[in-house]
PDB file of C-alpha atoms and ligand atoms in Angstrom:
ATOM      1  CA  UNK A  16     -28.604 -40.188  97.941  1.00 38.00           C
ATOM      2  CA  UNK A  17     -31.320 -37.556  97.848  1.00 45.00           C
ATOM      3  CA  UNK A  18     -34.068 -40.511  97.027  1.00 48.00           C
ATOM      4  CA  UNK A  19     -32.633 -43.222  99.636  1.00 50.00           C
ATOM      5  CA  UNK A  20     -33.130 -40.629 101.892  1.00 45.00           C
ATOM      6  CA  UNK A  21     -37.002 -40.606 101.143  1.00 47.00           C
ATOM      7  CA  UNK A  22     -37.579 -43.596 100.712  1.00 54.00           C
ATOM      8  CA  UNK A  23     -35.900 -45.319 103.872  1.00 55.00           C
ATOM      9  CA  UNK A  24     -38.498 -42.292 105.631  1.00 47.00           C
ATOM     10  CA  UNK A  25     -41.051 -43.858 104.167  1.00 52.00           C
ATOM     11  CA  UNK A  26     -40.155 -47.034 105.052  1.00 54.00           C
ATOM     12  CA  UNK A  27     -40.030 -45.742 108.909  1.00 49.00           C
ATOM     13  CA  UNK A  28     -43.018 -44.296 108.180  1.00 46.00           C
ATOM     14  CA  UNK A  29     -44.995 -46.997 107.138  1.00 50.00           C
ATOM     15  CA  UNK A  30     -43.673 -49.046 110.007  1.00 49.00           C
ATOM     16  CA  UNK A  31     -44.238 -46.578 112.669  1.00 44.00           C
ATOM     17  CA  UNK A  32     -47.759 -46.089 111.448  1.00 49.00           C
ATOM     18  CA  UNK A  33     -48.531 -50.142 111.007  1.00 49.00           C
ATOM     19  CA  UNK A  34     -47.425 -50.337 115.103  1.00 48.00           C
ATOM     20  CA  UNK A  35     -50.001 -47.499 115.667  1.00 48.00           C
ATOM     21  CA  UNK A  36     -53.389 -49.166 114.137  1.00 53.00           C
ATOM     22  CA  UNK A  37     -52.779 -52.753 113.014  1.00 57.00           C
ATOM     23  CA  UNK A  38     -54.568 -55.313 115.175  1.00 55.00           C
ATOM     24  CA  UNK A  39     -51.629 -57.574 114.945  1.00 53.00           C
ATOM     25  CA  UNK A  40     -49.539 -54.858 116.818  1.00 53.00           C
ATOM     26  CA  UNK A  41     -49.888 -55.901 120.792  1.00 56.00           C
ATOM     27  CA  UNK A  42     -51.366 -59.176 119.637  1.00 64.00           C
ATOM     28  CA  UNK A  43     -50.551 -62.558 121.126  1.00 90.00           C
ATOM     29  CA  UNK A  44     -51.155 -64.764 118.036  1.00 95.00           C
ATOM     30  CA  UNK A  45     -47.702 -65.433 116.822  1.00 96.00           C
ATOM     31  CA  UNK A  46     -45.744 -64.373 114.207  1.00 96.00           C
ATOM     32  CA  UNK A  47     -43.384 -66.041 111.585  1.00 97.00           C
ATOM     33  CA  UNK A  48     -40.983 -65.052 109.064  1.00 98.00           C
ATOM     34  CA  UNK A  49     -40.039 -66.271 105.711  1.00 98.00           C
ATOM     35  CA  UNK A  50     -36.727 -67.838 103.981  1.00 98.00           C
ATOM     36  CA  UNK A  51     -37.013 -67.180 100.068  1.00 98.00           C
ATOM     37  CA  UNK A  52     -35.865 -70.681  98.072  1.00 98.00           C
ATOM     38  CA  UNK A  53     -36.239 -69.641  94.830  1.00 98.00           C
ATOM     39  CA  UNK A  54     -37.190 -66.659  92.746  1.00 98.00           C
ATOM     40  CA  UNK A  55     -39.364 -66.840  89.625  1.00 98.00           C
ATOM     41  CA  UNK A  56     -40.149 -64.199  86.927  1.00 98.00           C
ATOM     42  CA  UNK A  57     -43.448 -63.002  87.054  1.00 98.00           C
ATOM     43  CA  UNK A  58     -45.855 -61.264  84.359  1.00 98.00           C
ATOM     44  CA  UNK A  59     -45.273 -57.409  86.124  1.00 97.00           C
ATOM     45  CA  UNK A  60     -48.364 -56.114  84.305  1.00 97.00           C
ATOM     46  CA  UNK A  61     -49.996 -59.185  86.001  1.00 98.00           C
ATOM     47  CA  UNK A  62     -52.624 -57.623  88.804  1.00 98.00           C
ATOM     48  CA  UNK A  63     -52.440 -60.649  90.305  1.00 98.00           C
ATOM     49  CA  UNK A  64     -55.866 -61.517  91.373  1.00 98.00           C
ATOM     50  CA  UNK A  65     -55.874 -65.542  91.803  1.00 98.00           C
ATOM     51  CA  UNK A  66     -52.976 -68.176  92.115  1.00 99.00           C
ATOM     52  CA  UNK A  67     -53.201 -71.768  92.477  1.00 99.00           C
ATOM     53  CA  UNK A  68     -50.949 -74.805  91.705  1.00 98.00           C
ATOM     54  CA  UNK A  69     -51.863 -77.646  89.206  1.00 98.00           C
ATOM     55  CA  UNK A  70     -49.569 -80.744  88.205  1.00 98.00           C
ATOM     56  CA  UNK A  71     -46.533 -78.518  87.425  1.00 98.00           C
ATOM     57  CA  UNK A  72     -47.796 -75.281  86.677  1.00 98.00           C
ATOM     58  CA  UNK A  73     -49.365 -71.958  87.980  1.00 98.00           C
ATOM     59  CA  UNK A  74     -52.816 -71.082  87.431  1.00 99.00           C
ATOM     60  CA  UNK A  75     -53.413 -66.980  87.657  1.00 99.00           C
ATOM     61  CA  UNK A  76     -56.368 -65.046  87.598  1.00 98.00           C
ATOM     62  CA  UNK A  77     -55.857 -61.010  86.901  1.00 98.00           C
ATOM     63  CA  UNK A  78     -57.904 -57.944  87.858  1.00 98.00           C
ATOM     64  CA  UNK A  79     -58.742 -54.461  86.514  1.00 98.00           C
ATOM     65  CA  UNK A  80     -61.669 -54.222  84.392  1.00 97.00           C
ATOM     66  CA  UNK A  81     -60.467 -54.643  80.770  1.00 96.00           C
ATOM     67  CA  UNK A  82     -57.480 -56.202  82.221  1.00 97.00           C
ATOM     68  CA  UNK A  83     -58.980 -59.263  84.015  1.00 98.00           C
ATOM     69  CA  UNK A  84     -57.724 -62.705  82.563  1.00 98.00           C
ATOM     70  CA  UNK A  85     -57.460 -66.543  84.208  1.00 98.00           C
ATOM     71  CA  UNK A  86     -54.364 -68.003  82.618  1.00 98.00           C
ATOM     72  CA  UNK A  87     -51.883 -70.948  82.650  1.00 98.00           C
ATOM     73  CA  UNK A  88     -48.420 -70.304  83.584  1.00 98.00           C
ATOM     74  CA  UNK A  89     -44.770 -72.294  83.400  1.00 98.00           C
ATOM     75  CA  UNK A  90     -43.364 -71.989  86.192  1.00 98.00           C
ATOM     76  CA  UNK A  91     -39.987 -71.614  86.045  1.00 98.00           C
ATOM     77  CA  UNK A  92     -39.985 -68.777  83.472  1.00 98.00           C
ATOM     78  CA  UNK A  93     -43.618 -66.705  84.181  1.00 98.00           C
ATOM     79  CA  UNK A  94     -44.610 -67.442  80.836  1.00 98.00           C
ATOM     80  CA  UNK A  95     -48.036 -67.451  79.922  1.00 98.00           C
ATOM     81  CA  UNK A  96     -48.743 -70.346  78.025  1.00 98.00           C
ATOM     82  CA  UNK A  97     -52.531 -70.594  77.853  1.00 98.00           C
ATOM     83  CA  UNK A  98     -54.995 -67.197  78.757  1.00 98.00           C
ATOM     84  CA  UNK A  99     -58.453 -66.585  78.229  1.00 98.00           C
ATOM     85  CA  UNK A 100     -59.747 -62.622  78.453  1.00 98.00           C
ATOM     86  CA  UNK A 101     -62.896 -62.027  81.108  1.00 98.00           C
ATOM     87  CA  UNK A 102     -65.273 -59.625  79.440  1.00 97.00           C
ATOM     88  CA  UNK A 103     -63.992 -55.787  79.426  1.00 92.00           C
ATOM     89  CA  UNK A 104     -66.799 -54.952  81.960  1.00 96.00           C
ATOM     90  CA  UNK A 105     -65.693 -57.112  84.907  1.00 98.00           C
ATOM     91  CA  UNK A 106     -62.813 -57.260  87.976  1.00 98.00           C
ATOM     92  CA  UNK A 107     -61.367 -60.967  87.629  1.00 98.00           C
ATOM     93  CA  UNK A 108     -60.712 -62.158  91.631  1.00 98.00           C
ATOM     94  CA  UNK A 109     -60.105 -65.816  93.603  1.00 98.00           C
ATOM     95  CA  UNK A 110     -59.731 -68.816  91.713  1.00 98.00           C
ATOM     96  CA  UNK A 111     -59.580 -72.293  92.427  1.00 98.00           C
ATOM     97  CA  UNK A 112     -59.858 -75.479  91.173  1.00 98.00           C
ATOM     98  CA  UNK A 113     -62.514 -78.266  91.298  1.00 98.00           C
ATOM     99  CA  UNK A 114     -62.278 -81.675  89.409  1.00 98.00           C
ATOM    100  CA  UNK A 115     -61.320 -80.540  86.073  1.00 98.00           C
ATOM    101  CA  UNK A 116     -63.225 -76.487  86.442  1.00 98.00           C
ATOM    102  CA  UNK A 117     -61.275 -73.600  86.909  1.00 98.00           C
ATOM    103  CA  UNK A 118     -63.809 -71.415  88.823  1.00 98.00           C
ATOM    104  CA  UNK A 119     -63.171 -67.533  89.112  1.00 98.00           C
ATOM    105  CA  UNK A 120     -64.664 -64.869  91.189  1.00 98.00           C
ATOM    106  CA  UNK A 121     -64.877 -61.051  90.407  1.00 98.00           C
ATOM    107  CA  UNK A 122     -64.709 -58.248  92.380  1.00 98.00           C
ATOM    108  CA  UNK A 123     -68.470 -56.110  92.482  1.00 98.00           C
ATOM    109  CA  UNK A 124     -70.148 -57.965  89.829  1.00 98.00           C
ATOM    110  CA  UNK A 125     -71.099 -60.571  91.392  1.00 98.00           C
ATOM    111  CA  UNK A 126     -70.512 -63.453  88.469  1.00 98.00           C
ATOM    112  CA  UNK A 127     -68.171 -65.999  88.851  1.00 98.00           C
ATOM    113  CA  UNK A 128     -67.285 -67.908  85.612  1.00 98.00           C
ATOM    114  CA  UNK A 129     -66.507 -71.793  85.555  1.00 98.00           C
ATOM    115  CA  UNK A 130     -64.131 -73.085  82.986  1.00 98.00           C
ATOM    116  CA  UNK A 131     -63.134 -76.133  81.453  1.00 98.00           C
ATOM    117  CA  UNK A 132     -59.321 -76.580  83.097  1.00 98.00           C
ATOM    118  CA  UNK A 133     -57.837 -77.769  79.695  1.00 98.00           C
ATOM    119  CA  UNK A 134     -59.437 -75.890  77.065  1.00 98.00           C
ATOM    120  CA  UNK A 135     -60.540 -72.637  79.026  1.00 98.00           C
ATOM    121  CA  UNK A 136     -64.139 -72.671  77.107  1.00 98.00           C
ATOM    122  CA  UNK A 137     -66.869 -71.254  79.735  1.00 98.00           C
ATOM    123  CA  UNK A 138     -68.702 -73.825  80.604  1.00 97.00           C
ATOM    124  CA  UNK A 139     -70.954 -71.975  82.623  1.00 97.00           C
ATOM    125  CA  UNK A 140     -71.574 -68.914  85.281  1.00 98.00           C
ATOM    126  CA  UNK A 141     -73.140 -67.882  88.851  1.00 98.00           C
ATOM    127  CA  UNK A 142     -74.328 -65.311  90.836  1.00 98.00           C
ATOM    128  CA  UNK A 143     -73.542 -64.346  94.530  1.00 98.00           C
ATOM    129  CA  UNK A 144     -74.190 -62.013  96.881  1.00 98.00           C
ATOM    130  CA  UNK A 145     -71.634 -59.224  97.920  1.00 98.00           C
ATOM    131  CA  UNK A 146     -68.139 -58.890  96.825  1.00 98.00           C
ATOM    132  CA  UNK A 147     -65.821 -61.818  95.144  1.00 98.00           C
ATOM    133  CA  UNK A 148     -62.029 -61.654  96.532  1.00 98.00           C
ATOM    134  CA  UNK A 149     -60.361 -64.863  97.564  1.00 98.00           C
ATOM    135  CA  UNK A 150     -61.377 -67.991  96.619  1.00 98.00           C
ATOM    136  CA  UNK A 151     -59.891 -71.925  97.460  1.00 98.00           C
ATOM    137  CA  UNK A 152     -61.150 -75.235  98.563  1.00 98.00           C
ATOM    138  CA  UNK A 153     -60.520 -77.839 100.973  1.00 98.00           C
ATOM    139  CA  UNK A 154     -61.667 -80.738  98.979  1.00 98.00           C
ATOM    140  CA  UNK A 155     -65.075 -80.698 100.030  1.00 98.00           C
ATOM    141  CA  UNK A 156     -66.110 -77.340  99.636  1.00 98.00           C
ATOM    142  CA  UNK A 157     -65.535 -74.237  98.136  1.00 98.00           C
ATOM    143  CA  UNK A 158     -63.873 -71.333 100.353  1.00 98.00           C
ATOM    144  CA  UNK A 159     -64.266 -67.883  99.572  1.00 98.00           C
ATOM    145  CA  UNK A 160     -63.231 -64.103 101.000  1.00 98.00           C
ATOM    146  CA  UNK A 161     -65.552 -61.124 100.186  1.00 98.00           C
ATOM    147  CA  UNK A 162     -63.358 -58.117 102.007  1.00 97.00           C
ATOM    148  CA  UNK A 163     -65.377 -58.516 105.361  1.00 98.00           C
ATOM    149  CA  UNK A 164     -63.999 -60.951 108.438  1.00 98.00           C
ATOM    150  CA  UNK A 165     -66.352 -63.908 106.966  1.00 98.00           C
ATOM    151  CA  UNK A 166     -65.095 -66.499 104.944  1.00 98.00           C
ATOM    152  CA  UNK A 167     -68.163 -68.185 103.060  1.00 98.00           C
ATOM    153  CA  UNK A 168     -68.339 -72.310 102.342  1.00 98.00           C
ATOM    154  CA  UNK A 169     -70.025 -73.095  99.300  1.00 98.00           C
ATOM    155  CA  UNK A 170     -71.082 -76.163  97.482  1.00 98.00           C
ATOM    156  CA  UNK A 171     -68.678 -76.997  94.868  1.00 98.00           C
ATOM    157  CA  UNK A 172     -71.039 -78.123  92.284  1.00 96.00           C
ATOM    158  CA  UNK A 173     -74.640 -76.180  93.178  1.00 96.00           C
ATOM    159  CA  UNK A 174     -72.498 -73.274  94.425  1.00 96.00           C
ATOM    160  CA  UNK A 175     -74.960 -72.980  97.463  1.00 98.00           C
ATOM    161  CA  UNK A 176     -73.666 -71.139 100.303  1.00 98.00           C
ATOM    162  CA  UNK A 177     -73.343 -73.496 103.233  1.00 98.00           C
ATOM    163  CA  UNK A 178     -72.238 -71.860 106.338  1.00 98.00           C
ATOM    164  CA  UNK A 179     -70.109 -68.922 106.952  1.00 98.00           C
ATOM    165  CA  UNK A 180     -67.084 -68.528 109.616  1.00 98.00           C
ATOM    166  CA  UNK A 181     -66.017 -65.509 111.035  1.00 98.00           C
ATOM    167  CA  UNK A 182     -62.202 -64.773 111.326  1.00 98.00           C
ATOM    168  CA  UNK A 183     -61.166 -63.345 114.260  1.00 98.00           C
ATOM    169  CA  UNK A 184     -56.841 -62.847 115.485  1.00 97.00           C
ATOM    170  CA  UNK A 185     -57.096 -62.180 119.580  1.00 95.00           C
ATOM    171  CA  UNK A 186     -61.324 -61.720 119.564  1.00 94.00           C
ATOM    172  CA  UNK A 187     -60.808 -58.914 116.926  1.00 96.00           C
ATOM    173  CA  UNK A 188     -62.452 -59.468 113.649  1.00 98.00           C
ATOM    174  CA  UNK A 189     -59.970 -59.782 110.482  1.00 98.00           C
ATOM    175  CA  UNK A 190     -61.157 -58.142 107.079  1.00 98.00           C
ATOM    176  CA  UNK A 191     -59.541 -57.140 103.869  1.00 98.00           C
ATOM    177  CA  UNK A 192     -59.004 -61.293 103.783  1.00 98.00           C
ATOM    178  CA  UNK A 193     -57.684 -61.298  99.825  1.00 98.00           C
ATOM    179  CA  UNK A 194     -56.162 -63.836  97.693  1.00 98.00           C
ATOM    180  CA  UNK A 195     -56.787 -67.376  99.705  1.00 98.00           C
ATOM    181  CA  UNK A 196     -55.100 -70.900  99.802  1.00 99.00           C
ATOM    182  CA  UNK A 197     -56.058 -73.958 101.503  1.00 98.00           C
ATOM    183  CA  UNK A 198     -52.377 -75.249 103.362  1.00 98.00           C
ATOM    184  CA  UNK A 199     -52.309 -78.608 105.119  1.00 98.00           C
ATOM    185  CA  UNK A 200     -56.185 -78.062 106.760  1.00 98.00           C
ATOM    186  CA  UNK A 201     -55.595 -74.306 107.427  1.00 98.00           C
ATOM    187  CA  UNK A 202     -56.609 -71.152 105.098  1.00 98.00           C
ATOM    188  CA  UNK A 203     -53.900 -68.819 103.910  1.00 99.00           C
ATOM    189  CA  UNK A 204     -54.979 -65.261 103.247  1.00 98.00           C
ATOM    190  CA  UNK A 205     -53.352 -62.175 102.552  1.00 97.00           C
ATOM    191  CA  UNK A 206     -54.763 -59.258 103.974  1.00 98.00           C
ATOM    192  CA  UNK A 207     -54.777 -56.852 101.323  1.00 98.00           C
ATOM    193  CA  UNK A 208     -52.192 -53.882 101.522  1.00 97.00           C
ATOM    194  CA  UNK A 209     -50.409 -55.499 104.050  1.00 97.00           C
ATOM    195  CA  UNK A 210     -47.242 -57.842 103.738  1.00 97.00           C
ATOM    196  CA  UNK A 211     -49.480 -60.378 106.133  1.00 98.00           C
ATOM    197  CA  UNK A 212     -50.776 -63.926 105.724  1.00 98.00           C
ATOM    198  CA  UNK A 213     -53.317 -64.863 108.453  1.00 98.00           C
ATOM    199  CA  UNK A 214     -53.417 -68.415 108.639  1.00 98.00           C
ATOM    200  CA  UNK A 215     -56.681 -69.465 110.107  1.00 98.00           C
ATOM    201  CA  UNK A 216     -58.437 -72.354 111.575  1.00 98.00           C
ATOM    202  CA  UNK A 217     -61.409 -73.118 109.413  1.00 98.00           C
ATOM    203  CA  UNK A 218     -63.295 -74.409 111.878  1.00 98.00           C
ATOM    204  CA  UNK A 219     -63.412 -71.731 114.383  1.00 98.00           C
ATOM    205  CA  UNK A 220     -61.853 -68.888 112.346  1.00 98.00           C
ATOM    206  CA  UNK A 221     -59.579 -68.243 114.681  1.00 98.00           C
ATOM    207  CA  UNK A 222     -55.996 -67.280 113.344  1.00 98.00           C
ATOM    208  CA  UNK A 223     -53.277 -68.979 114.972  1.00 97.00           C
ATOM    209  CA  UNK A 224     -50.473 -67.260 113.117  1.00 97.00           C
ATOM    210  CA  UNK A 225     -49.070 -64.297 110.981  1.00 98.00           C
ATOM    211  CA  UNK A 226     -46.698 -64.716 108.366  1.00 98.00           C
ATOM    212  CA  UNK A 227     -44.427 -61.490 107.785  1.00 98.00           C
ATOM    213  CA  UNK A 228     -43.717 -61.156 104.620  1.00 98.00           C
ATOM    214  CA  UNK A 229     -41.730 -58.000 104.969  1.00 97.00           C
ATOM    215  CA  UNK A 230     -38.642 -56.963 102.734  1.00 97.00           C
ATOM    216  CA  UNK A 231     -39.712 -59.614 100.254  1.00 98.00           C
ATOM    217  CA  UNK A 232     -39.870 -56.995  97.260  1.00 97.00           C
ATOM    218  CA  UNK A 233     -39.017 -53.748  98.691  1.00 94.00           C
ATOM    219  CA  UNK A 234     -39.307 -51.905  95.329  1.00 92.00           C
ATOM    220  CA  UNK A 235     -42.761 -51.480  94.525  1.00 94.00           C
ATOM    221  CA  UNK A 236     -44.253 -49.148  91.441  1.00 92.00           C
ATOM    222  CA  UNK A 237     -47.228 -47.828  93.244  1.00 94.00           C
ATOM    223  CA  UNK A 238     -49.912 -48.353  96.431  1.00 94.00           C
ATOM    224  CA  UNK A 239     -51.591 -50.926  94.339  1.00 96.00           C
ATOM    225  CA  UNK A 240     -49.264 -53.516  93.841  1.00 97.00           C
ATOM    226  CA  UNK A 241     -49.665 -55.548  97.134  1.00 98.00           C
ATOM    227  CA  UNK A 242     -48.719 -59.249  97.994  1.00 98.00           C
ATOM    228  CA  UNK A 243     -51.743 -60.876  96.641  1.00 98.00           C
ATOM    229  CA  UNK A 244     -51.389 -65.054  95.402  1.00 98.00           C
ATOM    230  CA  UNK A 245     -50.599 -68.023  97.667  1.00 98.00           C
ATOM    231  CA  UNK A 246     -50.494 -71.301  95.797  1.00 99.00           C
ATOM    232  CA  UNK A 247     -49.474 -74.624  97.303  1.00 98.00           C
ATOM    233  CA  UNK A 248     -48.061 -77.771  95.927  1.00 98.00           C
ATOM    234  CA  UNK A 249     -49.291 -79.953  98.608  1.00 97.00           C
ATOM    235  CA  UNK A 250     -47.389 -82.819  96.974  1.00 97.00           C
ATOM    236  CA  UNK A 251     -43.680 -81.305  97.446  1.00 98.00           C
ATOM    237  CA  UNK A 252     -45.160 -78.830 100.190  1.00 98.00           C
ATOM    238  CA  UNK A 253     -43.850 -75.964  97.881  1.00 98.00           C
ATOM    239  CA  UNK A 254     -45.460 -72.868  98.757  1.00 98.00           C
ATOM    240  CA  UNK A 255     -45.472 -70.020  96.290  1.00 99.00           C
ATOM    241  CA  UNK A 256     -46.613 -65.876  96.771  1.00 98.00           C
ATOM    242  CA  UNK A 257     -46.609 -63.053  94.227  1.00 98.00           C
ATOM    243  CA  UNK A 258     -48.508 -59.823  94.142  1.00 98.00           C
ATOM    244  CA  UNK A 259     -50.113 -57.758  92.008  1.00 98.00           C
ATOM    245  CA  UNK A 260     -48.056 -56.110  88.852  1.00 98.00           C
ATOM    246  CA  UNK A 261     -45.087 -57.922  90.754  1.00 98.00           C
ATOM    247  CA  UNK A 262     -41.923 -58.966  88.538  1.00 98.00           C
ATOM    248  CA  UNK A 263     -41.262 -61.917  90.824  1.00 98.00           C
ATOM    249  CA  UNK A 264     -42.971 -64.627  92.034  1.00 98.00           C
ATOM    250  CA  UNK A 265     -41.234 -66.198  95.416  1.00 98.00           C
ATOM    251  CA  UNK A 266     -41.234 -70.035  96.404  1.00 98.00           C
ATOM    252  CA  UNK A 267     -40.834 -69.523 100.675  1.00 98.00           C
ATOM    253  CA  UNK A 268     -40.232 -71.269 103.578  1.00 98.00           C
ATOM    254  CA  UNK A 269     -41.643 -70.074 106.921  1.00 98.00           C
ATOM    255  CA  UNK A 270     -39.135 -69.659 109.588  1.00 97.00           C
ATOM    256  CA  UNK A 271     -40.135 -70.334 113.559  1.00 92.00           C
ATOM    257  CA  UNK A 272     -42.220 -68.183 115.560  1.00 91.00           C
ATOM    258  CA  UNK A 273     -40.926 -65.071 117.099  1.00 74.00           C
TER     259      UNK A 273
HETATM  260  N1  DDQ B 329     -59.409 -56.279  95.953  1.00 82.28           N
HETATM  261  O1  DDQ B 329     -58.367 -56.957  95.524  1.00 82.28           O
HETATM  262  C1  DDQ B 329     -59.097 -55.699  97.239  1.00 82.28           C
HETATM  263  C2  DDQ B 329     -60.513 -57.208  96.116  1.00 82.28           C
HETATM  264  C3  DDQ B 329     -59.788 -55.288  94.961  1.00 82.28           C
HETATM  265  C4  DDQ B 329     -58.721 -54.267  94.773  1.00 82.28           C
HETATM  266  C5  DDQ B 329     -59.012 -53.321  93.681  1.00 82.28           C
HETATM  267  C6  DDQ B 329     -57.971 -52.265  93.553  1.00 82.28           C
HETATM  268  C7  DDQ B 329     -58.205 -51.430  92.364  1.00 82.28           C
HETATM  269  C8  DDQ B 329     -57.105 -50.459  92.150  1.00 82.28           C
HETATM  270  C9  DDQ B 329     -56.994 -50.002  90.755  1.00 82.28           C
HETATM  271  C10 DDQ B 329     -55.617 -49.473  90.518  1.00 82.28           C
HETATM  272  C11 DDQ B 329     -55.245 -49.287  89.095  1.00 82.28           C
HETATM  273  C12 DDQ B 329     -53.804 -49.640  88.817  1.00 82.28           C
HETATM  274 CA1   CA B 330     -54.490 -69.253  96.123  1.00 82.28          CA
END
């Protein structure tokens, strides 16, 4: 009784204090809502920091320094069936994959490490500048989110930065753009510590739409565990979120604009 009571306050809370200083609040761009299709079992000691699909199965990379792994994952039950350990010192981020290279970013070091898609081996590493959080690719180039409103294109195979775009929803700048996915010739991005996917033009950076993704795991251990992971099956248009230490991994649909 005693702890409903709290925690639907919080809840109003929350909400109440979301309307007062989100940029989304007054906003034009529309928003959508979500239809959950299946549920999944997810590693909850996961800090889900990376998430892309691959011919049948999830590819996950995990954060917290000691923590941080990039692993292969069924599906169906959340089990890991392949995992390779980033050293102790770093924060595992984005990955995404190119030809047959898993490439992962981390958070303040500044390293991202390329491996070999089948057998995990490094097969080599490089620097960049700033922070390493999302990280996808439209088949050309590389796409990557650093916590400010610019999303960075690099070459996929020097890793050369390219051009930057800045993301903007109703002329205000967007940061905090986390865990990325490239959707149909848009980016996906959560923004971190919200329940929100931006989905932007990546031409202009302009973000056409919000996805709510309130109420889709109410029950959540502490601050940190956010929605953080979008992967796409672009061949069965299946689209898949998690979050970090969540039990459960959703497959969605996106419901009309409200
Ligand atoms: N980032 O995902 C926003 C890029 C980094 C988040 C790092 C959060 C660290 C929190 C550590 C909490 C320990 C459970
Ligand atoms: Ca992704």
């Amino acid at each position: 009784m005693h702890s409903t009571f709290f925690a639907q306050r919080r809840a109003l809370l929350t909400a109440l204090a979301a309307t007062a200083i989100t940029p989304w609040a007054s906003a034009a761009t529309p928003v959508q809502g979500y239809k959950v299709v299946h549920t999944y079992p997810h590693d909850p000691d996961a800090f889900t920091q990376g998430l892309f699909f691959h011919e049948g199965f999830l590819y996950e990379g995990t954060g917290l320094r000691g923590r941080s792994s990039i692993r292969k994952v069924e599906l169906e039950t959340g089990k890991v069936l392949q995992q390779v350990d980033l050293p102790g010192e770093v924060f595992g981020e984005g990955i995404t994959l190119w030809g047959d290279r898993i490439i992962g970013l981390t958070w303040q070091e500044g390293i991202a490490f390329v491996l070999d898609l089948k057998t995990f081996k490094l097969w080599r590493k490089f620097n960049y500048a700033g922070e390493g959080w999302g990280l996808t690719h439209n088949g050309k180039e590389l796409i990557m989110s650093d916590g400010t409103p610019e999303l960075r294109f690099l070459d996929p195979l020097s890793f050369k930065e390219l051009r930057r775009v800045k993301v903007t929803a109703d002329g205000r700048p967007i940061d905090e753009l986390n865990e990325l996915e490239w959707v149909d010739g848009e980016v996906y991005a959560n923004i971190w510590q919200t329940d929100r996917i931006a989905r932007i033009n990546p031409k202009t950076g302009n973000v056409t739409g919000w996805i709510d993704l309130t109420g889709l795991l109410p029950q959540r251990r502490s601050s940190d565990d956010v929605l953080n992971g979008i992967a796409y099956d672009a061949k069965t248009k299946r689209l898949f979120v998690t979050g970090k230490l969540w039990p459960k991994l959703f497959e969605i649909q996106l419901t009309k604009a409200r």
